[in-house]
Amino acid sequence: MITRSTSSRLTPAGRFVLGLAAVVAVSLGVFYLAMQPPMTDLGLMAVFLAITAVISALAGYAAYRLGWLHPSPAIRWTMTGIYALSSALTFMNVWVTARLMFVNEHDLLLATVLLLFASGIAIALGYFLSTTLAERIRQVERSAEAITAGQLEVRIPVQGRDEIAALARTFNQMAGQLQRAAEQQRQVERLRQDLIAWVSHDLQTPLASIRAVVEALADGMVEDPDTVQRYLRTAQKDIAALSLLIDDLFQMAQLDAGGLPLDLEDSSLSDLISDTLESFSEVAARRQVEIRGEVAPGVDPLRMDVRLIGRVLNNLIDNALRHTPPGGRVEVKAAPAGDHVQVEVWDNGEGIPPQDLPVIFERFYRGEKSRNRLSGGAGLGLAIARGIVMAHGGSIHVESQPGQFTRFIVQLPRQ
């Protein structure tokens, strides 16, 4: 018995010979059951069928091996040639049988005419049906040409369940991947251009201020000690801003390269939240914003990089304070959530416009189009926060209603 794995290893020629052998065996079986012939007649029939099968095998193998159909200019003509060869072999087998069996020339001539008619009908029908097949293949070709021309949105209608339908589905998947890759490439190019423009802006402003301060002090234009101290504090603030921007850019480069080192240890998230809130207490009081935290039992210990998760909390709380008006409040909550710990940073500030939610974590995203550094950083804080959380194997997302609230939700795995 031929198993499926064995038949799959057979060559096309092997399967052809095996098929002819099966046809001969089935034909002899039907002949014996239907007519109950003497063994002599059965033997003669077996010899005749074997001879015709060998002739058919030789003709078919010659067409396959010698590539008789390769010069065909179109698949419809290839299929028509296949139908013609099959019809010729059928005609030969039946005509020779009739020639041996018929003693009446009139009946033999009639059988010949009918065979020619049937062969012509088969060839015409084969040509018609192969035209449909050729059109489906041509559709794949046209779509491939469109993809080559840059029309990445083109798709092929999937018809049926055969190999061409499978090819169409695979083609559509490929086109979709190419389209997504092209869109990502456009986004990368746009981000690259934005990077040059925005970083130039964020570097130029503090550098210009520092240069003005240094030139004023170097030229002796400022002699009053209080004014000198004020100038130096301004220069210090701008240097700190430059240092923060450079640190952000370096950390983004590490995240992009997948090389952000994590110093993981079992630590207390409760203490980290408490210390972070304490560091923002003065800023919150100055802005007249209430800030408070709540940590549920069972949160600690959490395996994390304390410094980097502290950076995430700093970025989220600072972002919440900047967008919460006087009289508002900011809340930080942490609680177990299965095999994760969930941290929420909530505020009842201005909220995030719905059109900005899909890009809130993109690098250089800024809600303030003026890019005033007093109202925000370089637009890297949330992108860095997402990168750090993902490096820990966690997730971060945001929920917001403009004018009502914003909630950032961070989930960190315990291990």
Short mmCIF file of C-alpha atoms in Angstrom, two decimals:
data_model
loop_
_atom_site.label_atom_id
_atom_site.label_comp_id
_atom_site.label_asym_id
_atom_site.label_seq_id
_atom_site.Cartn_x
_atom_site.Cartn_y
_atom_site.Cartn_z
CA MET A 1 0.00 0.00 0.00
CA ILE A 2 1.32 3.41 -0.95
CA THR A 3 1.18 5.79 1.99
CA ARG A 4 0.73 9.52 1.66
CA SER A 5 4.31 10.24 2.68
CA THR A 6 5.57 7.73 0.09
CA SER A 7 3.45 9.16 -2.73
CA SER A 8 4.54 12.67 -1.88
CA ARG A 9 8.15 11.61 -2.56
CA LEU A 10 7.32 10.27 -6.04
CA THR A 11 8.33 12.38 -9.04
CA PRO A 12 5.62 13.56 -11.46
CA ALA A 13 6.76 10.86 -13.93
CA GLY A 14 6.52 8.22 -11.20
CA ARG A 15 2.99 9.29 -10.28
CA PHE A 16 2.05 9.20 -13.98
CA VAL A 17 3.27 5.62 -14.39
CA LEU A 18 1.57 4.60 -11.15
CA GLY A 19 -1.68 6.15 -12.38
CA LEU A 20 -1.50 4.29 -15.71
CA ALA A 21 -0.91 1.01 -13.87
CA ALA A 22 -3.94 1.67 -11.68
CA VAL A 23 -6.09 2.46 -14.75
CA VAL A 24 -5.04 -0.80 -16.43
CA ALA A 25 -5.81 -2.80 -13.27
CA VAL A 26 -9.23 -1.18 -12.78
CA SER A 27 -10.12 -1.62 -16.48
CA LEU A 28 -9.25 -5.31 -16.39
CA GLY A 29 -11.29 -5.72 -13.20
CA VAL A 30 -14.35 -4.05 -14.70
CA PHE A 31 -13.92 -6.08 -17.93
CA TYR A 32 -13.81 -9.34 -15.99
CA LEU A 33 -16.75 -8.54 -13.69
CA ALA A 34 -18.96 -7.18 -16.46
CA MET A 35 -18.33 -9.77 -19.19
CA GLN A 36 -16.96 -12.85 -17.40
CA PRO A 37 -14.64 -13.59 -20.39
CA PRO A 38 -12.56 -16.71 -20.81
CA MET A 39 -9.05 -16.45 -19.42
CA THR A 40 -7.68 -16.37 -22.98
CA ASP A 41 -9.69 -13.22 -23.79
CA LEU A 42 -8.74 -11.70 -20.44
CA GLY A 43 -5.08 -12.33 -21.23
CA LEU A 44 -5.38 -10.77 -24.67
CA MET A 45 -7.15 -7.74 -23.19
CA ALA A 46 -4.41 -7.41 -20.58
CA VAL A 47 -1.73 -7.49 -23.29
CA PHE A 48 -3.59 -4.93 -25.40
CA LEU A 49 -4.17 -2.57 -22.49
CA ALA A 50 -0.56 -2.91 -21.37
CA ILE A 51 0.72 -2.08 -24.87
CA THR A 52 -1.50 0.99 -25.20
CA ALA A 53 -0.57 2.08 -21.65
CA VAL A 54 3.14 1.81 -22.50
CA ILE A 55 2.64 3.82 -25.70
CA SER A 56 0.70 6.47 -23.75
CA ALA A 57 3.40 6.53 -21.06
CA LEU A 58 6.15 6.99 -23.64
CA ALA A 59 4.27 9.80 -25.41
CA GLY A 60 3.44 11.57 -22.16
CA TYR A 61 6.96 11.21 -20.79
CA ALA A 62 8.43 12.51 -24.05
CA ALA A 63 6.20 15.59 -23.88
CA TYR A 64 7.20 16.11 -20.22
CA ARG A 65 10.90 15.36 -20.56
CA LEU A 66 11.58 17.02 -23.90
CA GLY A 67 9.53 20.10 -23.04
CA TRP A 68 7.34 20.04 -26.13
CA LEU A 69 4.94 22.49 -24.52
CA HIS A 70 7.56 24.93 -23.17
CA PRO A 71 7.68 27.15 -26.30
CA SER A 72 3.98 27.90 -25.89
CA PRO A 73 3.38 31.70 -25.69
CA ALA A 74 0.46 31.41 -23.24
CA ILE A 75 -0.82 28.96 -20.66
CA ARG A 76 -4.11 28.62 -22.56
CA TRP A 77 -2.20 27.19 -25.51
CA THR A 78 -0.22 24.95 -23.18
CA MET A 79 -3.43 23.57 -21.70
CA THR A 80 -4.94 23.19 -25.19
CA GLY A 81 -1.86 21.23 -26.26
CA ILE A 82 -2.28 18.97 -23.23
CA TYR A 83 -5.93 18.36 -24.14
CA ALA A 84 -4.94 17.66 -27.76
CA LEU A 85 -2.29 15.13 -26.73
CA SER A 86 -4.72 13.44 -24.33
CA SER A 87 -7.40 13.33 -27.02
CA ALA A 88 -4.93 11.87 -29.54
CA LEU A 89 -3.92 9.11 -27.13
CA THR A 90 -7.58 8.41 -26.33
CA PHE A 91 -8.41 8.32 -30.03
CA MET A 92 -5.56 5.90 -30.71
CA ASN A 93 -6.54 3.54 -27.89
CA VAL A 94 -10.23 3.43 -28.76
CA TRP A 95 -9.70 3.35 -32.54
CA VAL A 96 -7.23 0.46 -32.37
CA THR A 97 -9.65 -1.43 -30.12
CA ALA A 98 -12.48 -0.76 -32.52
CA ARG A 99 -10.31 -1.78 -35.44
CA LEU A 100 -9.62 -5.12 -33.80
CA MET A 101 -13.21 -5.71 -32.76
CA PHE A 102 -15.27 -4.30 -35.61
CA VAL A 103 -15.60 -6.36 -38.75
CA ASN A 104 -18.02 -3.88 -40.28
CA GLU A 105 -16.25 -1.03 -42.06
CA HIS A 106 -19.35 1.13 -41.73
CA ASP A 107 -19.32 0.81 -37.92
CA LEU A 108 -15.59 1.48 -37.79
CA LEU A 109 -15.97 4.62 -39.90
CA LEU A 110 -18.82 5.81 -37.70
CA ALA A 111 -16.76 5.23 -34.56
CA THR A 112 -13.88 7.16 -36.13
CA VAL A 113 -16.11 10.17 -36.89
CA LEU A 114 -17.53 10.12 -33.35
CA LEU A 115 -14.07 9.92 -31.83
CA LEU A 116 -12.88 12.88 -33.93
CA PHE A 117 -15.96 14.83 -32.88
CA ALA A 118 -15.46 14.02 -29.19
CA SER A 119 -11.77 14.95 -29.40
CA GLY A 120 -12.62 18.30 -31.00
CA ILE A 121 -15.24 19.05 -28.34
CA ALA A 122 -12.74 18.15 -25.59
CA ILE A 123 -10.07 20.41 -27.08
CA ALA A 124 -12.49 23.34 -27.52
CA LEU A 125 -13.84 22.95 -23.98
CA GLY A 126 -10.31 22.66 -22.61
CA TYR A 127 -9.28 25.86 -24.38
CA PHE A 128 -12.32 27.70 -23.00
CA LEU A 129 -11.73 26.57 -19.41
CA SER A 130 -7.98 27.16 -19.58
CA THR A 131 -8.71 30.76 -20.63
CA THR A 132 -10.35 31.32 -17.25
CA LEU A 133 -7.35 29.76 -15.53
CA ALA A 134 -4.97 31.90 -17.58
CA GLU A 135 -6.90 35.06 -16.67
CA ARG A 136 -6.52 34.31 -12.96
CA ILE A 137 -2.78 33.86 -13.43
CA ARG A 138 -2.64 37.03 -15.52
CA GLN A 139 -4.36 38.86 -12.67
CA VAL A 140 -1.54 37.81 -10.35
CA GLU A 141 0.97 39.05 -12.93
CA ARG A 142 -0.77 42.45 -13.27
CA SER A 143 -0.89 42.82 -9.49
CA ALA A 144 2.82 41.98 -9.22
CA GLU A 145 3.57 44.64 -11.85
CA ALA A 146 1.50 47.14 -9.85
CA ILE A 147 3.47 46.29 -6.69
CA THR A 148 6.70 46.81 -8.65
CA ALA A 149 5.40 50.22 -9.73
CA GLY A 150 4.83 51.17 -6.08
CA GLN A 151 1.07 50.61 -5.87
CA LEU A 152 1.26 48.71 -2.58
CA GLU A 153 -2.47 48.94 -1.90
CA VAL A 154 -3.33 46.52 -4.74
CA ARG A 155 -4.94 43.21 -3.76
CA ILE A 156 -6.02 40.11 -5.71
CA PRO A 157 -9.59 38.75 -5.34
CA VAL A 158 -9.36 35.23 -3.92
CA GLN A 159 -11.48 32.80 -5.94
CA GLY A 160 -11.78 29.12 -5.08
CA ARG A 161 -9.53 26.93 -2.97
CA ASP A 162 -6.92 25.74 -5.46
CA GLU A 163 -3.23 26.59 -5.77
CA ILE A 164 -3.93 29.87 -7.56
CA ALA A 165 -6.27 30.91 -4.74
CA ALA A 166 -3.53 30.01 -2.23
CA LEU A 167 -1.08 32.05 -4.33
CA ALA A 168 -3.50 35.00 -4.29
CA ARG A 169 -3.81 34.82 -0.49
CA THR A 170 -0.05 34.66 -0.09
CA PHE A 171 0.37 37.55 -2.52
CA ASN A 172 -2.13 39.66 -0.55
CA GLN A 173 -0.29 38.90 2.69
CA MET A 174 2.99 39.91 1.07
CA ALA A 175 1.45 43.12 -0.30
CA GLY A 176 0.06 43.95 3.15
CA GLN A 177 3.46 43.44 4.75
CA LEU A 178 5.11 45.58 2.10
CA GLN A 179 2.52 48.30 2.64
CA ARG A 180 3.04 48.25 6.40
CA ALA A 181 6.82 48.27 5.94
CA ALA A 182 6.56 51.23 3.56
CA GLU A 183 4.37 53.10 6.04
CA GLN A 184 6.84 52.37 8.84
CA GLN A 185 9.64 53.58 6.60
CA ARG A 186 7.75 56.81 5.96
CA GLN A 187 7.21 57.22 9.69
CA VAL A 188 10.89 56.60 10.38
CA GLU A 189 11.85 59.16 7.77
CA ARG A 190 9.37 61.65 9.21
CA LEU A 191 10.72 61.00 12.72
CA ARG A 192 14.26 61.45 11.45
CA GLN A 193 13.38 64.83 10.00
CA ASP A 194 11.53 65.76 13.18
CA LEU A 195 14.52 64.62 15.23
CA ILE A 196 16.83 66.99 13.39
CA ALA A 197 14.42 69.91 13.63
CA TRP A 198 13.28 69.38 17.23
CA VAL A 199 16.64 68.47 18.73
CA SER A 200 18.16 71.49 16.97
CA HIS A 201 15.47 73.65 18.57
CA ASP A 202 15.85 72.11 22.03
CA LEU A 203 19.64 72.39 21.88
CA GLN A 204 19.78 75.84 20.35
CA THR A 205 17.61 77.59 22.94
CA PRO A 206 19.62 76.75 26.09
CA LEU A 207 22.92 77.05 24.22
CA ALA A 208 22.02 80.56 23.07
CA SER A 209 21.07 81.48 26.65
CA ILE A 210 24.30 80.05 28.06
CA ARG A 211 26.36 81.87 25.45
CA ALA A 212 24.65 85.17 26.22
CA VAL A 213 25.28 84.71 29.95
CA VAL A 214 28.93 83.74 29.48
CA GLU A 215 29.59 86.61 27.07
CA ALA A 216 27.97 89.11 29.45
CA LEU A 217 30.08 87.87 32.36
CA ALA A 218 33.28 87.67 30.29
CA ASP A 219 32.88 91.24 28.96
CA GLY A 220 32.34 92.60 32.46
CA MET A 221 28.92 93.94 31.54
CA VAL A 222 27.50 92.65 34.83
CA GLU A 223 29.17 93.70 38.08
CA ASP A 224 26.35 93.55 40.61
CA PRO A 225 26.83 90.33 42.70
CA ASP A 226 23.12 89.56 42.82
CA THR A 227 22.82 89.89 39.07
CA VAL A 228 25.91 87.73 38.57
CA GLN A 229 24.37 85.03 40.75
CA ARG A 230 21.10 85.27 38.83
CA TYR A 231 22.99 84.86 35.55
CA LEU A 232 24.87 81.86 36.91
CA ARG A 233 21.65 80.23 38.10
CA THR A 234 20.20 80.74 34.62
CA ALA A 235 23.26 79.10 33.08
CA GLN A 236 23.00 76.23 35.58
CA LYS A 237 19.36 75.67 34.68
CA ASP A 238 20.13 75.63 30.96
CA ILE A 239 23.07 73.25 31.45
CA ALA A 240 20.79 70.93 33.46
CA ALA A 241 18.23 71.09 30.63
CA LEU A 242 20.92 70.21 28.09
CA SER A 243 22.16 67.35 30.26
CA LEU A 244 18.63 65.99 30.60
CA LEU A 245 18.02 66.17 26.85
CA ILE A 246 21.31 64.41 26.06
CA ASP A 247 20.53 61.75 28.67
CA ASP A 248 17.07 61.24 27.13
CA LEU A 249 18.54 60.88 23.66
CA PHE A 250 21.16 58.42 24.90
CA GLN A 251 18.51 56.35 26.66
CA MET A 252 16.29 56.36 23.54
CA ALA A 253 19.28 55.14 21.51
CA GLN A 254 19.78 52.29 24.00
CA LEU A 255 16.10 51.36 23.81
CA ASP A 256 16.16 51.40 20.00
CA ALA A 257 19.21 49.14 19.98
CA GLY A 258 17.62 46.77 22.50
CA GLY A 259 20.65 47.27 24.72
CA LEU A 260 19.12 48.94 27.78
CA PRO A 261 20.85 47.25 30.74
CA LEU A 262 18.56 46.23 33.60
CA ASP A 263 19.80 45.89 37.17
CA LEU A 264 17.00 43.64 38.41
CA GLU A 265 16.52 42.97 42.10
CA ASP A 266 13.66 42.24 44.48
CA SER A 267 12.71 45.70 45.71
CA SER A 268 9.90 47.57 47.44
CA LEU A 269 7.59 49.32 45.01
CA SER A 270 5.81 50.91 47.99
CA ASP A 271 8.99 52.68 49.08
CA LEU A 272 9.75 53.77 45.52
CA ILE A 273 6.28 55.31 45.10
CA SER A 274 6.52 57.00 48.51
CA ASP A 275 9.96 58.47 47.74
CA THR A 276 8.83 59.66 44.31
CA LEU A 277 5.75 61.38 45.68
CA GLU A 278 7.87 63.03 48.36
CA SER A 279 10.22 64.41 45.70
CA PHE A 280 7.26 66.01 43.90
CA SER A 281 5.55 67.38 47.02
CA GLU A 282 7.15 70.83 46.75
CA VAL A 283 6.33 71.15 43.04
CA ALA A 284 2.73 70.05 43.69
CA ALA A 285 2.33 72.54 46.53
CA ARG A 286 3.72 75.34 44.37
CA ARG A 287 1.22 74.50 41.65
CA GLN A 288 -1.60 74.06 44.20
CA VAL A 289 -2.21 70.46 43.12
CA GLU A 290 -3.02 67.73 45.62
CA ILE A 291 -0.85 64.65 45.20
CA ARG A 292 -1.35 61.38 47.03
CA GLY A 293 -0.61 57.67 46.73
CA GLU A 294 -2.14 54.35 47.72
CA VAL A 295 -0.43 50.95 47.67
CA ALA A 296 -2.49 47.78 48.27
CA PRO A 297 -1.09 44.86 50.31
CA GLY A 298 0.71 42.15 48.37
CA VAL A 299 2.57 44.45 45.97
CA ASP A 300 6.02 43.94 47.46
CA PRO A 301 8.50 42.59 46.70
CA LEU A 302 8.71 43.32 42.97
CA ARG A 303 11.65 42.32 40.78
CA MET A 304 12.63 45.48 38.91
CA ASP A 305 15.34 47.98 38.12
CA VAL A 306 14.59 50.55 40.82
CA ARG A 307 16.35 53.41 39.05
CA LEU A 308 14.56 52.89 35.73
CA ILE A 309 11.09 52.25 37.20
CA GLY A 310 11.67 55.38 39.27
CA ARG A 311 12.32 57.15 35.98
CA VAL A 312 8.97 55.90 34.68
CA LEU A 313 7.13 57.17 37.78
CA ASN A 314 8.96 60.50 37.55
CA ASN A 315 7.97 60.94 33.91
CA LEU A 316 4.30 60.03 34.49
CA ILE A 317 3.86 62.13 37.65
CA ASP A 318 5.68 65.11 36.16
CA ASN A 319 3.46 64.83 33.08
CA ALA A 320 0.34 64.68 35.27
CA LEU A 321 1.36 67.73 37.33
CA ARG A 322 2.11 69.81 34.23
CA HIS A 323 -1.38 69.16 32.84
CA THR A 324 -3.39 69.53 36.04
CA PRO A 325 -4.68 73.03 36.88
CA PRO A 326 -4.57 74.55 40.40
CA GLY A 327 -7.09 72.89 42.68
CA GLY A 328 -6.77 69.54 40.89
CA ARG A 329 -5.26 66.32 42.15
CA VAL A 330 -2.89 63.57 41.09
CA GLU A 331 -3.21 60.03 42.44
CA VAL A 332 -0.77 57.13 42.24
CA LYS A 333 -2.12 53.65 43.00
CA ALA A 334 -0.51 50.22 42.98
CA ALA A 335 -2.19 46.85 43.44
CA PRO A 336 -1.61 43.17 42.59
CA ALA A 337 -3.16 41.96 39.33
CA GLY A 338 -2.62 38.22 39.00
CA ASP A 339 1.01 37.56 38.14
CA HIS A 340 1.51 41.30 37.53
CA VAL A 341 1.52 44.47 39.59
CA GLN A 342 -0.58 47.32 38.22
CA VAL A 343 0.41 50.94 38.79
CA GLU A 344 -1.96 53.77 37.89
CA VAL A 345 -1.13 57.47 37.64
CA TRP A 346 -4.40 59.43 37.51
CA ASP A 347 -5.13 63.14 37.28
CA ASN A 348 -8.25 65.24 36.76
CA GLY A 349 -6.53 67.70 34.48
CA GLU A 350 -7.11 68.81 30.92
CA GLY A 351 -7.02 65.30 29.42
CA ILE A 352 -5.69 64.16 26.07
CA PRO A 353 -7.51 64.82 22.75
CA PRO A 354 -8.80 61.57 21.17
CA GLN A 355 -6.73 62.11 18.00
CA ASP A 356 -3.54 62.22 20.10
CA LEU A 357 -4.12 58.98 22.02
CA PRO A 358 -2.71 56.66 19.29
CA VAL A 359 0.58 58.63 19.18
CA ILE A 360 0.94 59.61 22.83
CA PHE A 361 3.89 57.24 23.33
CA GLU A 362 5.68 58.21 20.11
CA ARG A 363 9.03 59.90 20.54
CA PHE A 364 8.97 63.71 20.30
CA TYR A 365 5.20 63.75 20.78
CA ARG A 366 4.23 67.05 22.31
CA GLY A 367 0.73 68.22 23.13
CA GLU A 368 1.99 71.81 23.07
CA LYS A 369 2.73 72.69 19.48
CA SER A 370 4.81 75.68 20.58
CA ARG A 371 7.36 73.33 22.15
CA ASN A 372 7.84 75.65 25.11
CA ARG A 373 10.32 73.88 27.40
CA LEU A 374 8.64 75.40 30.45
CA SER A 375 5.52 73.40 29.68
CA GLY A 376 7.29 70.15 28.85
CA GLY A 377 10.52 68.45 27.83
CA ALA A 378 11.69 67.28 24.46
CA GLY A 379 8.75 64.91 24.06
CA LEU A 380 10.77 61.82 24.94
CA GLY A 381 9.45 61.14 28.46
CA LEU A 382 6.52 58.89 27.55
CA ALA A 383 8.48 57.11 24.82
CA ILE A 384 11.24 56.35 27.33
CA ALA A 385 8.67 55.23 29.91
CA ARG A 386 7.16 52.79 27.42
CA GLY A 387 10.60 51.47 26.45
CA ILE A 388 11.58 50.86 30.09
CA VAL A 389 8.30 49.12 30.90
CA MET A 390 8.57 46.90 27.80
CA ALA A 391 12.19 46.08 28.68
CA HIS A 392 10.80 44.74 32.00
CA GLY A 393 8.33 42.57 30.04
CA GLY A 394 5.39 44.79 31.02
CA SER A 395 2.89 47.00 29.24
CA ILE A 396 1.65 50.58 29.46
CA HIS A 397 -1.43 52.25 28.05
CA VAL A 398 -3.49 55.38 28.61
CA GLU A 399 -7.16 56.25 29.08
CA SER A 400 -8.42 59.82 28.93
CA GLN A 401 -11.49 62.02 28.64
CA PRO A 402 -10.69 65.63 27.63
CA GLY A 403 -11.50 68.02 30.48
CA GLN A 404 -12.15 65.17 32.94
CA PHE A 405 -9.25 62.80 33.59
CA THR A 406 -6.18 60.98 32.31
CA ARG A 407 -5.06 57.59 33.58
CA PHE A 408 -1.77 55.91 32.71
CA ILE A 409 -1.80 52.19 33.54
CA VAL A 410 1.48 50.28 33.92
CA GLN A 411 1.59 46.51 34.36
CA LEU A 412 4.85 44.95 35.52
CA PRO A 413 5.45 41.19 35.87
CA ARG A 414 6.44 40.01 39.32
CA GLN A 415 9.25 37.92 37.80
#
